[in-house]
Amino acid sequence: MALPPAPPAHWPKRPRSRRAWLKGLVAALLTTWTLLRDEQDLAAQASCSQWHRCGMCGCLCSCLGGSDSACPSGTQEGGAWWACCFSSGRLWLVRYLDCCGPRDRRPACPSGCSCNQNNSYGQYPSNQNWCPNPSTRAAYCTRAQVWSQC
């Protein structure tokens, strides 16, 4: 009588325990949940109507491959300005940062992504180029970060 063939070398020598199987399942579920949550966060960032964009002037970075926490690839952080935005009965201090790149390769802002909002005092922010070397560099997009209460 012949013995059954040996299992391939990459198979574990012992069957997985219930604990190891459960650990793998939890890891897979957490990974899936994190990926889905990140997609929802990016979709939520692509809206000028959010309260923390009250003093924003520029294109949303999330529309150009970046986010409120990172500039799109090929750009770097430029200057910043501040505004106080009203939400939940309080004024919040919001920092707006421009992401800068070569002036001659500046992409067009996609439809629905250009935010020119009034600030808390009913005035538009100044439309200045906060990028270093403004003769060769231009603002591609703007990020918004809530810092604290005003």
CSV table of C-alpha atoms in Angstrom, one decimal:
chain,number,residue,atom,x,y,z
A,1,MET,CA,0.0,0.0,0.0
A,2,ALA,CA,1.4,3.4,-1.0
A,3,LEU,CA,1.5,6.4,1.3
A,4,PRO,CA,-0.3,9.6,0.4
A,5,PRO,CA,1.8,12.3,-1.2
A,6,ALA,CA,3.5,14.8,1.1
A,7,PRO,CA,1.9,18.3,1.3
A,8,PRO,CA,3.6,21.2,-0.5
A,9,ALA,CA,6.4,22.8,1.4
A,10,HIS,CA,4.5,26.1,1.8
A,11,TRP,CA,1.7,24.5,3.8
A,12,PRO,CA,1.9,24.7,7.6
A,13,LYS,CA,3.0,21.5,9.2
A,14,ARG,CA,0.1,21.6,11.7
A,15,PRO,CA,-3.5,22.6,11.0
A,16,ARG,CA,-4.2,26.2,12.2
A,17,SER,CA,-5.8,26.5,15.6
A,18,ARG,CA,-9.1,28.2,16.0
A,19,ARG,CA,-7.4,31.1,17.7
A,20,ALA,CA,-5.0,31.6,14.7
A,21,TRP,CA,-7.9,31.3,12.3
A,22,LEU,CA,-10.0,33.9,14.3
A,23,LYS,CA,-7.0,36.2,14.4
A,24,GLY,CA,-6.7,36.1,10.6
A,25,LEU,CA,-10.4,36.8,10.2
A,26,VAL,CA,-10.3,39.8,12.5
A,27,ALA,CA,-7.3,41.2,10.7
A,28,ALA,CA,-9.0,40.8,7.3
A,29,LEU,CA,-12.2,42.5,8.7
A,30,LEU,CA,-10.2,45.4,10.2
A,31,THR,CA,-8.3,45.9,6.9
A,32,THR,CA,-11.5,46.0,4.9
A,33,TRP,CA,-13.2,48.4,7.3
A,34,THR,CA,-10.2,50.7,7.2
A,35,LEU,CA,-10.1,50.8,3.4
A,36,LEU,CA,-13.8,51.5,3.2
A,37,ARG,CA,-13.6,54.2,5.9
A,38,ASP,CA,-10.7,56.0,4.0
A,39,GLU,CA,-12.8,56.0,0.8
A,40,GLN,CA,-15.7,57.6,2.7
A,41,ASP,CA,-13.3,60.2,4.2
A,42,LEU,CA,-12.0,61.2,0.8
A,43,ALA,CA,-15.5,61.5,-0.6
A,44,ALA,CA,-16.4,63.8,2.4
A,45,GLN,CA,-13.4,66.0,1.8
A,46,ALA,CA,-14.5,66.8,-1.7
A,47,SER,CA,-17.2,69.3,-0.6
A,48,CYS,CA,-16.9,73.1,-0.2
A,49,SER,CA,-20.0,73.2,2.0
A,50,GLN,CA,-18.3,71.7,5.1
A,51,TRP,CA,-18.2,74.2,7.9
A,52,HIS,CA,-14.4,74.1,8.2
A,53,ARG,CA,-14.0,75.5,4.7
A,54,CYS,CA,-15.6,78.8,5.6
A,55,GLY,CA,-12.5,80.9,4.8
A,56,MET,CA,-11.2,78.7,2.0
A,57,CYS,CA,-10.1,80.2,-1.3
A,58,GLY,CA,-8.8,77.6,-3.8
A,59,CYS,CA,-9.2,74.1,-5.2
A,60,LEU,CA,-9.7,71.2,-2.9
A,61,CYS,CA,-6.6,69.0,-2.7
A,62,SER,CA,-8.7,65.9,-2.4
A,63,CYS,CA,-9.9,66.6,-6.0
A,64,LEU,CA,-6.3,66.5,-7.3
A,65,GLY,CA,-5.1,63.3,-5.5
A,66,GLY,CA,-4.2,64.8,-2.1
A,67,SER,CA,-6.1,65.3,1.1
A,68,ASP,CA,-6.4,67.7,4.0
A,69,SER,CA,-3.4,66.0,5.6
A,70,ALA,CA,-1.2,65.6,2.5
A,71,CYS,CA,-0.4,67.6,-0.7
A,72,PRO,CA,-0.8,65.8,-4.1
A,73,SER,CA,2.3,64.1,-5.5
A,74,GLY,CA,4.6,66.5,-7.3
A,75,THR,CA,3.6,69.5,-5.0
A,76,GLN,CA,4.9,70.8,-1.7
A,77,GLU,CA,3.6,72.8,1.2
A,78,GLY,CA,3.5,76.5,0.7
A,79,GLY,CA,2.3,79.3,2.9
A,80,ALA,CA,-0.8,79.3,5.1
A,81,TRP,CA,-3.5,81.6,6.4
A,82,TRP,CA,-6.0,81.4,9.2
A,83,ALA,CA,-9.7,81.9,9.7
A,84,CYS,CA,-12.3,81.4,12.4
A,85,CYS,CA,-15.3,79.2,11.3
A,86,PHE,CA,-18.6,78.8,13.3
A,87,SER,CA,-19.9,75.4,14.1
A,88,SER,CA,-21.7,73.8,17.1
A,89,GLY,CA,-22.2,77.2,18.8
A,90,ARG,CA,-18.4,77.9,18.8
A,91,LEU,CA,-15.8,79.6,16.6
A,92,TRP,CA,-13.0,77.3,15.5
A,93,LEU,CA,-9.5,78.3,14.3
A,94,VAL,CA,-8.9,76.7,10.9
A,95,ARG,CA,-5.5,76.8,9.1
A,96,TYR,CA,-5.5,76.8,5.3
A,97,LEU,CA,-2.4,75.6,3.5
A,98,ASP,CA,-1.6,75.9,-0.2
A,99,CYS,CA,0.2,73.1,-2.0
A,100,CYS,CA,2.5,74.5,-4.6
A,101,GLY,CA,4.0,73.3,-7.9
A,102,PRO,CA,5.5,74.6,-11.1
A,103,ARG,CA,3.4,77.4,-12.5
A,104,ASP,CA,3.6,76.1,-16.1
A,105,ARG,CA,2.1,72.7,-15.1
A,106,ARG,CA,-0.7,73.8,-12.9
A,107,PRO,CA,-3.7,71.6,-13.4
A,108,ALA,CA,-7.2,72.9,-13.9
A,109,CYS,CA,-9.5,72.6,-10.9
A,110,PRO,CA,-12.2,70.0,-11.5
A,111,SER,CA,-15.8,71.1,-11.6
A,112,GLY,CA,-17.3,71.5,-8.1
A,113,CYS,CA,-13.9,71.6,-6.4
A,114,SER,CA,-13.2,75.3,-6.4
A,115,CYS,CA,-14.1,76.8,-3.0
A,116,ASN,CA,-14.3,80.6,-2.7
A,117,GLN,CA,-16.1,80.9,0.6
A,118,ASN,CA,-16.9,83.9,2.9
A,119,ASN,CA,-15.1,83.8,6.2
A,120,SER,CA,-16.9,84.3,9.5
A,121,TYR,CA,-16.8,88.1,9.0
A,122,GLY,CA,-18.5,88.0,5.6
A,123,GLN,CA,-15.3,88.8,3.6
A,124,TYR,CA,-13.5,86.8,1.0
A,125,PRO,CA,-10.0,85.9,1.9
A,126,SER,CA,-7.3,87.7,-0.1
A,127,ASN,CA,-6.4,85.8,-3.3
A,128,GLN,CA,-2.6,85.9,-2.8
A,129,ASN,CA,-0.1,83.4,-4.0
A,130,TRP,CA,1.4,82.0,-0.7
A,131,CYS,CA,3.9,79.8,-2.6
A,132,PRO,CA,7.7,80.4,-2.4
A,133,ASN,CA,9.1,81.9,-5.6
A,134,PRO,CA,5.7,83.1,-6.9
A,135,SER,CA,7.2,83.9,-10.3
A,136,THR,CA,7.8,80.2,-11.0
A,137,ARG,CA,5.5,78.4,-8.5
A,138,ALA,CA,1.7,78.5,-8.2
A,139,ALA,CA,-0.9,77.2,-5.7
A,140,TYR,CA,-2.4,74.0,-7.1
A,141,CYS,CA,-4.8,73.4,-4.2
A,142,THR,CA,-5.6,74.2,-0.6
A,143,ARG,CA,-5.9,72.1,2.5
A,144,ALA,CA,-8.0,72.9,5.6
A,145,GLN,CA,-7.1,71.8,9.1
A,146,VAL,CA,-9.0,72.5,12.3
A,147,TRP,CA,-6.6,73.6,15.1
A,148,SER,CA,-8.6,74.8,18.1
A,149,GLN,CA,-11.2,77.2,19.3
A,150,CYS,CA,-10.9,80.9,18.5
